[in-house]
Short mmCIF file of C-alpha atoms and ligand atoms in Angstrom, two decimals:
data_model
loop_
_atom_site.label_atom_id
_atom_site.label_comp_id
_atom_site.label_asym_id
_atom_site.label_seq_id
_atom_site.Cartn_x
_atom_site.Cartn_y
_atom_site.Cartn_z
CA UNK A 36 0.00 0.00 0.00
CA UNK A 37 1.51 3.41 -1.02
CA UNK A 38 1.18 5.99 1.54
CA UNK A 39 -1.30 7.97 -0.51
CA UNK A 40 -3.73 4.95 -0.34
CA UNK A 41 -3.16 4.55 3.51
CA UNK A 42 -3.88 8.70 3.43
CA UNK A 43 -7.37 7.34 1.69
CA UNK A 44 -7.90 4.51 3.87
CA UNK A 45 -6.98 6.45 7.41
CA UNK A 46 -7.40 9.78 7.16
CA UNK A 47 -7.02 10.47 10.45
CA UNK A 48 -4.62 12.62 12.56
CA UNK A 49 -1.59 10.81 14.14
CA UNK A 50 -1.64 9.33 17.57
CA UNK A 51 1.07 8.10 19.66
CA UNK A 52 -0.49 6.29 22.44
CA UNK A 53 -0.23 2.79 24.15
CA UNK A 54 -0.22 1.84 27.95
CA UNK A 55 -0.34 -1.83 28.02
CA UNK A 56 -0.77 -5.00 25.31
CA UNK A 57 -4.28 -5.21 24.94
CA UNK A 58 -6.63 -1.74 24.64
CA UNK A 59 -8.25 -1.91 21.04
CA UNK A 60 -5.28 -1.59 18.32
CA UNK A 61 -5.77 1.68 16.00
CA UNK A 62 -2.66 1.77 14.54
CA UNK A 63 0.67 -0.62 14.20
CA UNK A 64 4.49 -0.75 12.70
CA UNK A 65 4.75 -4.30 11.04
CA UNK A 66 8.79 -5.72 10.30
CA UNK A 67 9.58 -6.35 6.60
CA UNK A 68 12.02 -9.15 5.59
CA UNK A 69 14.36 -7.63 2.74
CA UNK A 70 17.87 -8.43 3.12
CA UNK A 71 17.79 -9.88 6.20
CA UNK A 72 20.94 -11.83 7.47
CA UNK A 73 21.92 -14.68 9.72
CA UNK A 74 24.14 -12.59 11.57
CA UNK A 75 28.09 -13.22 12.31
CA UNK A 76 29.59 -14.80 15.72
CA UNK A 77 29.28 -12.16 18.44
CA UNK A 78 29.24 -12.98 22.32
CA UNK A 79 24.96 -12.44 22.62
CA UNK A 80 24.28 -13.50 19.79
CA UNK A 81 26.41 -16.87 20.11
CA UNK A 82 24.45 -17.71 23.39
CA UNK A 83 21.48 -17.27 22.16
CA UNK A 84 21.72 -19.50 19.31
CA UNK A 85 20.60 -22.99 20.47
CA UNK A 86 22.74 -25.88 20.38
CA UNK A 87 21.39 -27.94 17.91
CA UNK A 88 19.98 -24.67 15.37
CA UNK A 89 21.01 -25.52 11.87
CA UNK A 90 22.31 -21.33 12.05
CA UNK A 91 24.90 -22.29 14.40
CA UNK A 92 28.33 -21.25 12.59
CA UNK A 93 26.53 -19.93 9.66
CA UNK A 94 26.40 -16.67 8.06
CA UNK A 95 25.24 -14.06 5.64
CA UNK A 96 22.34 -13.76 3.65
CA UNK A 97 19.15 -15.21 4.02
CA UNK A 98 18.06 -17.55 1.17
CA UNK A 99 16.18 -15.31 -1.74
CA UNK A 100 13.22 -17.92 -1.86
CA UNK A 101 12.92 -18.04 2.38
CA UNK A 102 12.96 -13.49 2.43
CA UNK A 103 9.92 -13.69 -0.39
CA UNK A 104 7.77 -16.36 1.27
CA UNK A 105 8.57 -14.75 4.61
CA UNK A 106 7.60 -11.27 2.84
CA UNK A 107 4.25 -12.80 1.45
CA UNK A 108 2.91 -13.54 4.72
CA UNK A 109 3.96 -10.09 6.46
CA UNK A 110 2.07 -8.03 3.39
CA UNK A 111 -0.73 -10.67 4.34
CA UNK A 112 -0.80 -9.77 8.10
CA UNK A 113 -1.08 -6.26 7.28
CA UNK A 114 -3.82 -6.50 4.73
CA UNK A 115 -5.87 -8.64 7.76
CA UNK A 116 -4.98 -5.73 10.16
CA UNK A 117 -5.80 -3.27 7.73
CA UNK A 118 -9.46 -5.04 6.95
CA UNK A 119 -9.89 -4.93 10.31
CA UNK A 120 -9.97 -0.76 10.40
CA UNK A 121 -5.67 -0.58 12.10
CA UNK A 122 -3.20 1.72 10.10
CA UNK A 123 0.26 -0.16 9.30
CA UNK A 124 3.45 0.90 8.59
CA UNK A 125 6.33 -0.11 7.60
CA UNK A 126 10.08 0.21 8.26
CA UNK A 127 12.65 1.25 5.58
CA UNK A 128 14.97 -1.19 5.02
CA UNK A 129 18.85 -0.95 4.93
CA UNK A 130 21.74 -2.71 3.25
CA UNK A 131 22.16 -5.00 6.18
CA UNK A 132 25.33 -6.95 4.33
CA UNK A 133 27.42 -4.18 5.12
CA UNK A 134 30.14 -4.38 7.51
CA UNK A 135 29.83 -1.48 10.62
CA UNK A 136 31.64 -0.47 13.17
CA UNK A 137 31.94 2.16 16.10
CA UNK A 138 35.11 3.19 17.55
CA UNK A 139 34.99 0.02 19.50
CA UNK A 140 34.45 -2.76 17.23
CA UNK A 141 33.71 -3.78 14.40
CA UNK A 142 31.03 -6.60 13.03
CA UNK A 143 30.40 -8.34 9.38
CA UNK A 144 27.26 -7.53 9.10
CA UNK A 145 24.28 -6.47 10.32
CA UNK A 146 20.88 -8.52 11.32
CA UNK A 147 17.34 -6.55 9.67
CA UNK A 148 14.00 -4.83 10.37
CA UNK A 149 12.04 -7.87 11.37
CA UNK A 150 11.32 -7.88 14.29
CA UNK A 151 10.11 -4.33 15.38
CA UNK A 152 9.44 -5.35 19.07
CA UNK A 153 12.42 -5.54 19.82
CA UNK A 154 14.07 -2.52 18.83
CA UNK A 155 11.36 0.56 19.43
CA UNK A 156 9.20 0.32 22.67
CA UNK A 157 6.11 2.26 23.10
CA UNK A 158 4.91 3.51 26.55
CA UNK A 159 1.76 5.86 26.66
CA UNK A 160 2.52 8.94 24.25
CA UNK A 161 6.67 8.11 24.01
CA UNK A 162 8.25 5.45 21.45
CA UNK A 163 11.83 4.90 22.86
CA UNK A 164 14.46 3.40 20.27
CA UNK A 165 15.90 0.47 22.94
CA UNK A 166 19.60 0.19 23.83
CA UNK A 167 20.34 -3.05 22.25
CA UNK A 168 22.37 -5.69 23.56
CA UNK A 169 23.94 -7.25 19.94
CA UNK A 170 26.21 -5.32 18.48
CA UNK A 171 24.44 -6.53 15.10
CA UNK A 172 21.43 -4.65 15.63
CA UNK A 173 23.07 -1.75 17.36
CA UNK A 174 21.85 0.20 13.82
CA UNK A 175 18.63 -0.69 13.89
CA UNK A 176 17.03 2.17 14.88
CA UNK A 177 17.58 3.82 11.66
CA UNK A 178 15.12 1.78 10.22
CA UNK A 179 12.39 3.12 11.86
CA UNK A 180 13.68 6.86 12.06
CA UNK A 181 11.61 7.81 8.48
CA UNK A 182 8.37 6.52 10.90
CA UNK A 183 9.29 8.17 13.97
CA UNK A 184 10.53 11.54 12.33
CA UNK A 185 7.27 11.42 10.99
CA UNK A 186 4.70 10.58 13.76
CA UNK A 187 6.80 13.70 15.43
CA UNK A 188 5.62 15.69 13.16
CA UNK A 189 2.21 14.91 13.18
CA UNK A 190 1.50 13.99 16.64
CA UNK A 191 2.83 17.27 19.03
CA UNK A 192 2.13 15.38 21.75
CA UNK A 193 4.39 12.21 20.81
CA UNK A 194 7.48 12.05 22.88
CA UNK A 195 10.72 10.40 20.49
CA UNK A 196 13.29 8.77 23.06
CA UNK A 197 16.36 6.72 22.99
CA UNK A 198 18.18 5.29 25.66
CA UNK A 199 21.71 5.56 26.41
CA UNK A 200 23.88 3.63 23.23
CA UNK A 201 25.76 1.31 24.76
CA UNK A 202 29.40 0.73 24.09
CA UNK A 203 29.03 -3.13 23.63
CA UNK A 204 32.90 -3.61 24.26
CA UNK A 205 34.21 -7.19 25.56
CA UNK A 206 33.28 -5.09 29.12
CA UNK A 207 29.59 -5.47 28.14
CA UNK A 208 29.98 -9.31 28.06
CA UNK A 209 31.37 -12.72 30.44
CA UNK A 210 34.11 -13.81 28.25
CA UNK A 211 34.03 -16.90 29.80
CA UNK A 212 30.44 -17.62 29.69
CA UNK A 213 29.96 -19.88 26.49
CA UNK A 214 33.26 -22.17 28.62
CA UNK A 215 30.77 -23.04 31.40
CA UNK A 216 27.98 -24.56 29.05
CA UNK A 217 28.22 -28.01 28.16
CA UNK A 218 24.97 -29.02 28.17
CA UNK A 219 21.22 -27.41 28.53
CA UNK A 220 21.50 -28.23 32.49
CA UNK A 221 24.19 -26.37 32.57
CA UNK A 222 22.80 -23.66 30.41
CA UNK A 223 19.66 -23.94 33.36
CA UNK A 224 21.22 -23.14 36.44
CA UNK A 225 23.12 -20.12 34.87
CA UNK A 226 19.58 -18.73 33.67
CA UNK A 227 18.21 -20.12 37.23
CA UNK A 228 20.73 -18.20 39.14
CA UNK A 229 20.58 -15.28 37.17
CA UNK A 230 24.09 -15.35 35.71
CA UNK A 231 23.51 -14.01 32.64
CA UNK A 232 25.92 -13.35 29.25
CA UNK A 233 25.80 -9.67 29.77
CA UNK A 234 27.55 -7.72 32.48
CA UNK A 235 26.27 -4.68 34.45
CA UNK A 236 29.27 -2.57 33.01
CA UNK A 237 26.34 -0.29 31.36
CA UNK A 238 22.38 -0.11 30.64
CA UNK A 239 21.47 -2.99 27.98
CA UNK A 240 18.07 -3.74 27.10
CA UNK A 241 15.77 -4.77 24.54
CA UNK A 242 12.14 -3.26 23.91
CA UNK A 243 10.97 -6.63 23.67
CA UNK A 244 11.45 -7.51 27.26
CA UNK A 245 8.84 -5.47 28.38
CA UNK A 246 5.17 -6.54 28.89
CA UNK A 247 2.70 -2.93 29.71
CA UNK A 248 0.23 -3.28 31.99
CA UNK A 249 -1.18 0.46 32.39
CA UNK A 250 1.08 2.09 35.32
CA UNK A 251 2.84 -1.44 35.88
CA UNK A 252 5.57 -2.66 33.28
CA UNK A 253 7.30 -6.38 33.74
CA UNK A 254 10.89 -6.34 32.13
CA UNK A 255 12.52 -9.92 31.81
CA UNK A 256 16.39 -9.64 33.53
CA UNK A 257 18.18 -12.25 31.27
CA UNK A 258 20.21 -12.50 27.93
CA UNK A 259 18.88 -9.11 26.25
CA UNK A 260 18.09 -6.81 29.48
CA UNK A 261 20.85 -6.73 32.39
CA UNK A 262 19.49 -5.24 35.75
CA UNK A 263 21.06 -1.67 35.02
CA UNK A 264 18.91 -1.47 32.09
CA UNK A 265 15.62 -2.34 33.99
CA UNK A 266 17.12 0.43 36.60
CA UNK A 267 17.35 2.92 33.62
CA UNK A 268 13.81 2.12 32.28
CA UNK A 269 12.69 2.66 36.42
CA UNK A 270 14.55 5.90 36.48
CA UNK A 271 13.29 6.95 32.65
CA UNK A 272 9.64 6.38 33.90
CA UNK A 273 9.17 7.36 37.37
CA UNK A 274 5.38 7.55 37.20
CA UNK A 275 5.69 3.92 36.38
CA UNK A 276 6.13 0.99 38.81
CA UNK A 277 9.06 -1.37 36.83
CA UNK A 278 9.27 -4.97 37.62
CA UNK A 279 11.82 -7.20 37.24
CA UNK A 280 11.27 -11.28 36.69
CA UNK A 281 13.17 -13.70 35.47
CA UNK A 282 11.76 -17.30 34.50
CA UNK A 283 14.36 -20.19 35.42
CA UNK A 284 13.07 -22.75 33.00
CA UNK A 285 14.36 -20.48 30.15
CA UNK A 286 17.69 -21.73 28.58
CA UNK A 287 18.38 -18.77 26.30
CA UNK A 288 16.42 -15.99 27.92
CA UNK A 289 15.73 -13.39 25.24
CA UNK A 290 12.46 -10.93 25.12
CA UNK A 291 9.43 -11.64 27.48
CA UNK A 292 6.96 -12.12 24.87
CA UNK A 293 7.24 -16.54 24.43
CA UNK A 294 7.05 -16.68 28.27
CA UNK A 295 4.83 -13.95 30.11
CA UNK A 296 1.94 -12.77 27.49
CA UNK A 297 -1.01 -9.80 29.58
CA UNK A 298 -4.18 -10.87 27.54
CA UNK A 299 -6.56 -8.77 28.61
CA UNK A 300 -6.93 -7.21 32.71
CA UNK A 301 -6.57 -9.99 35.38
CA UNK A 302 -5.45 -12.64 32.33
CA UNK A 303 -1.80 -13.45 31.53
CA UNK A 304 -0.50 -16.89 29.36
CA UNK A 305 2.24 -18.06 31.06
CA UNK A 306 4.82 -20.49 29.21
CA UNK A 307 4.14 -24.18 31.37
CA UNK A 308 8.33 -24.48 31.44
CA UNK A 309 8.90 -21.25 32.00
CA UNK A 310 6.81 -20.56 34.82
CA UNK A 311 6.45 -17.11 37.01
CA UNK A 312 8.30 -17.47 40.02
CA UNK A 313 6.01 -17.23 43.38
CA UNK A 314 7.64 -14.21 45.06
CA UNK A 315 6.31 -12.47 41.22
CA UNK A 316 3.16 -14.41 40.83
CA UNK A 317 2.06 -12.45 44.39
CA UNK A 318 1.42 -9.29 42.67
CA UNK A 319 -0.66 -11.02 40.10
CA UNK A 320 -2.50 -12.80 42.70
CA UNK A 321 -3.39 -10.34 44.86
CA UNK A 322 -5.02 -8.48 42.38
CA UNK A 323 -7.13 -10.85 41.49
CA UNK A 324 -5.37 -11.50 38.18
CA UNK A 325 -5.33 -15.65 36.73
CA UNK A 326 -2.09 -17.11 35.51
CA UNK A 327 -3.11 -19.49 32.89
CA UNK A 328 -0.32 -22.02 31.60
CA UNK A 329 -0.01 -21.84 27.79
CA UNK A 330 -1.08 -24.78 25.63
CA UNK A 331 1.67 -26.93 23.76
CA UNK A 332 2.95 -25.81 21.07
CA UNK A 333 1.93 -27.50 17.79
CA UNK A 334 4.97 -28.16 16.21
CA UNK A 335 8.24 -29.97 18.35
CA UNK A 336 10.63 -27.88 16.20
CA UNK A 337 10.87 -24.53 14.49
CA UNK A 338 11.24 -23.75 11.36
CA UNK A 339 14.88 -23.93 9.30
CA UNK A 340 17.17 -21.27 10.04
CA UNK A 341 15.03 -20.29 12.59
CA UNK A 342 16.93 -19.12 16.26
CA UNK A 343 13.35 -18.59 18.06
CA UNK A 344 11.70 -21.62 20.54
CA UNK A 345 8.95 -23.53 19.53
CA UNK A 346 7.10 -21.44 21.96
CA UNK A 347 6.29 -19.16 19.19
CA UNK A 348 2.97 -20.56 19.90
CA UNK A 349 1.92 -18.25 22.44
CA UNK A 350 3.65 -14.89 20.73
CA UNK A 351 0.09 -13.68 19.78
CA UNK A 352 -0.84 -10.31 18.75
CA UNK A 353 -3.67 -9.23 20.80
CA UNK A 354 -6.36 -6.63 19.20
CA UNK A 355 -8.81 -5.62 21.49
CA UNK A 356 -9.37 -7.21 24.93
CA UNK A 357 -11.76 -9.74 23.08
CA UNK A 358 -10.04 -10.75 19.73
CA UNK A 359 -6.32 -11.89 19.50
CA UNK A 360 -4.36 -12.87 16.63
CA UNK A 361 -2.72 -16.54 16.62
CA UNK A 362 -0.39 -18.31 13.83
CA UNK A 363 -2.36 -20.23 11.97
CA UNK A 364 -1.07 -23.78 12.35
CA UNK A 365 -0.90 -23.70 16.27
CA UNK A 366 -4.23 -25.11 16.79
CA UNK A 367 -3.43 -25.71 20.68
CA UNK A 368 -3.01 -21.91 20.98
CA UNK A 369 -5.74 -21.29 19.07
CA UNK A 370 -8.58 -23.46 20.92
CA UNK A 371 -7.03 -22.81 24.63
CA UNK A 372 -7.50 -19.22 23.35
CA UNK A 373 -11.26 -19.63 22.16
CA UNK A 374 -11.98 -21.47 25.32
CA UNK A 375 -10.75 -17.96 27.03
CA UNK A 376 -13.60 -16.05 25.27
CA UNK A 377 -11.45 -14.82 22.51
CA UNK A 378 -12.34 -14.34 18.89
CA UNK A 379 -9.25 -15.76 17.47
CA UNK A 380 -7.91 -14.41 14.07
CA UNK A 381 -5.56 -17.58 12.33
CA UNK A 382 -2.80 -15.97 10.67
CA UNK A 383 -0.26 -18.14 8.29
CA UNK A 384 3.62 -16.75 9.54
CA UNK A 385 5.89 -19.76 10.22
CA UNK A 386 7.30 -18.61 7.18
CA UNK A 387 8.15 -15.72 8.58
CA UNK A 388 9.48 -16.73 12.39
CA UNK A 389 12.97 -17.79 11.46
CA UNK A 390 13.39 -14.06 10.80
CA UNK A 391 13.06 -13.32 14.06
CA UNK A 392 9.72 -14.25 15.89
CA UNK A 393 5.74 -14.19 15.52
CA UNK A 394 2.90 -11.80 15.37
CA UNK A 395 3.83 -9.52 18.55
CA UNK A 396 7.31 -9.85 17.46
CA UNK A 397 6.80 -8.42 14.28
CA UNK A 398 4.90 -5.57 15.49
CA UNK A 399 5.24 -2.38 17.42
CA UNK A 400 2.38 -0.62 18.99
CA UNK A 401 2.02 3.06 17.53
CA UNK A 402 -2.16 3.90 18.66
CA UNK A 403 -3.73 1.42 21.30
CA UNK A 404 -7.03 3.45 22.99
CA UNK A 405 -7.50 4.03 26.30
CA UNK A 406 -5.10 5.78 29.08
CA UNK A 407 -3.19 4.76 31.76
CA UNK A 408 -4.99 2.62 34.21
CA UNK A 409 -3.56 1.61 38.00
CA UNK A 410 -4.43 -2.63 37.28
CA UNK A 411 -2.63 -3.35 40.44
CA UNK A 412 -3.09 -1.32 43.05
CA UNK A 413 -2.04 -3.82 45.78
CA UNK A 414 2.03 -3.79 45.42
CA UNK A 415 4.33 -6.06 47.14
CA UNK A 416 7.37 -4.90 49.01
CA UNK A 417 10.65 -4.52 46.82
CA UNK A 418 9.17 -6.31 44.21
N1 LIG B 1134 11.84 -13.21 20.33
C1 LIG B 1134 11.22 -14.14 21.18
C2 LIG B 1134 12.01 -15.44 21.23
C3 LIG B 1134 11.73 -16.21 22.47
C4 LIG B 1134 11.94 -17.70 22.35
O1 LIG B 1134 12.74 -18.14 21.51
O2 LIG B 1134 11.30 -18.46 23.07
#
């Protein structure tokens, strides 16, 4: 769609505006798949990389044929957003082949613009471009500049942030962290005990680690956010209360949104292996809000080439607090889902997760209605 015809179709004024992960959806960024690359050896990105992932030591392009089928199902997830009455946009791709470097290091390549969660968060009326914690998609953000120069102009209220770049020197990571794996226990108790790849030298965090709930935001400590970046996000939003969980039964830790998914208020999917620990449950439970352990996923491996869990399953797009998208072959998801009292929307994108993740993945909230609501105004102590 050219941006004349989206002109036609929403003719409406810009509005920067989204306090948690359900209020009805109005308007949305969605990642594109051009050029993107299976990145070089760096220390995050090596740990997250599982074991036995057919990417492990390779690099550069993606296949042509695997970028056009992954293309054909994002243009297809914004035409069923679009039918639905939501304004998408998307992200201007770069050469990501090229080599780039800061005065610190330098890296073979770069990684792409899918997926948009991770790199741009949106809190109320501010979009803030995330530190980063690969040094691959530390030039990310200029992706989505053309889209955020742009909803600054139109929107006077919309705040444009970015956190602190981080340096992402050999400081930023354990050098001897990848020497203590040999095995997934091992891998276990390092994510159980919170020992982590990344170091507290400076604030690192992606945008996908945090899960919005209104005046209470959850950001996941592990691979992609280190605790001084959840302390940054505290201090960058004082009016907000910032949590910070971590899930033990996570072997490679990366972005909140296959583990801890707010559905709608008092409703969150929690992955079954994964699960909340009880000193973080209490806030949820004395609020009144359920827990609900996800269904199984429907496939027992991801797709080629792809570095994301099979817990894909639950990385739903929610639309309004009674209709939620799901990928189309996860028919566990999609009947647990139904069961909930959810229209559920199939969408076909297994194609597209080896680029990086599934429908809330490839999306970043611009317009959600509704304000700022207090869902949990019983707090527990130093939580
Ligand atoms: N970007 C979400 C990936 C999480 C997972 O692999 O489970």
């Amino acid at each position: 769609m050219t941006q004349a015809d989206q002109k036609e179709q929403f003719p409406g004024k810009t509005i920067v505006n989204s306090w948690n992960e359900w209020d009805p959806l109005k308007h949305v960024i969605v990642g594109i798949a051009d050029g993107c690359m299976i990145p070089p050896s760096e220390p995050a990105m090596e740990c997250k990389v599982p074991i036995d992932s057919d990417m492990k030591g390779q690099w550069g392009p993606r296949p042509q044929e695997t970028v056009d089928k992954a293309n054909i199902q994002l243009d297809n997830f914004a035409d069923i957003l679009r039918k639905r009455g939501i304004r998408v946009d998307r992200p201007t791709p770069m050469d990501f082949s090229q080599p780039i470097k800061t005065p610190d290091w330098e890296n073979l390549s770069m990684f792409g613009c899918m997926p948009p969660r991770d790199v741009v968060a949106t809190v109320g009326n501010e979009m803030l471009e995330a530190t980063m914690s690969y040094r691959c998609r530390w030039f990310e953000y200029l992706c989505y500049r053309p889209l955020l120069e742009q909803y600054f102009k139109e929107d006077p209220n919309m705040r444009w942030e970015a956190a602190p770049k981080p340096r992402l020197t050999g400081r930023s990571y354990k050098d001897n962290y990848l020497s203590r794996i040999m095995t997934i226990e091992d891998r276990l108790k390092l994510t159980a005990a919170k020992d982590f790849v990344t170091t507290e030298v400076e604030p690192l965090f992606d945008a996908a680690e945090l899960a919005r709930m209104g005046k209470d935001v959850v950001v996941q400590h592990g691979f992609t956010a280190n605790l001084a970046g959840i302390d940054w996000l505290r201090r960058h939003f004082p009016d907000l209360r910032v949590h910070a969980m971590n899930f033990p039964g996570d072997p490679y830790p990366i972005h909140i949104d296959c583990t801890f998914i707010p559905l709608r208020p008092g409703l969150i999917l929690n992955n079954p292996i994964r699960k909340a620990l009880p000193e973080h449950r209490k806030l949820f439970e004395i609020n009144d809000w359920q827990i609900v352990e996800a269904a199984p996923p429907a496939h027992k491996n991801p797709p080629p080439l792809c570095y994301s869990s099979v817990w894909l399953s639950m990385n739903v797009l929610v639309l309004d607090p009674k209709t939620v998208c799901v990928e189309a072959s996860e028919i566990h998801q999609m009947e647990q889902l139904d069961k909930l009292g959810f229209e559920v929307v199939p969408v076909p994108f297994r194609d597209a997760n080896p680029f990086g993740g599934s429908l809330h993945c490839a999306t970043t909230d611009v317009y959600r209605e509704g304000g700022c609501e207090d869902y949990f105004p019983r707090q527990v102590e130093g939580f």
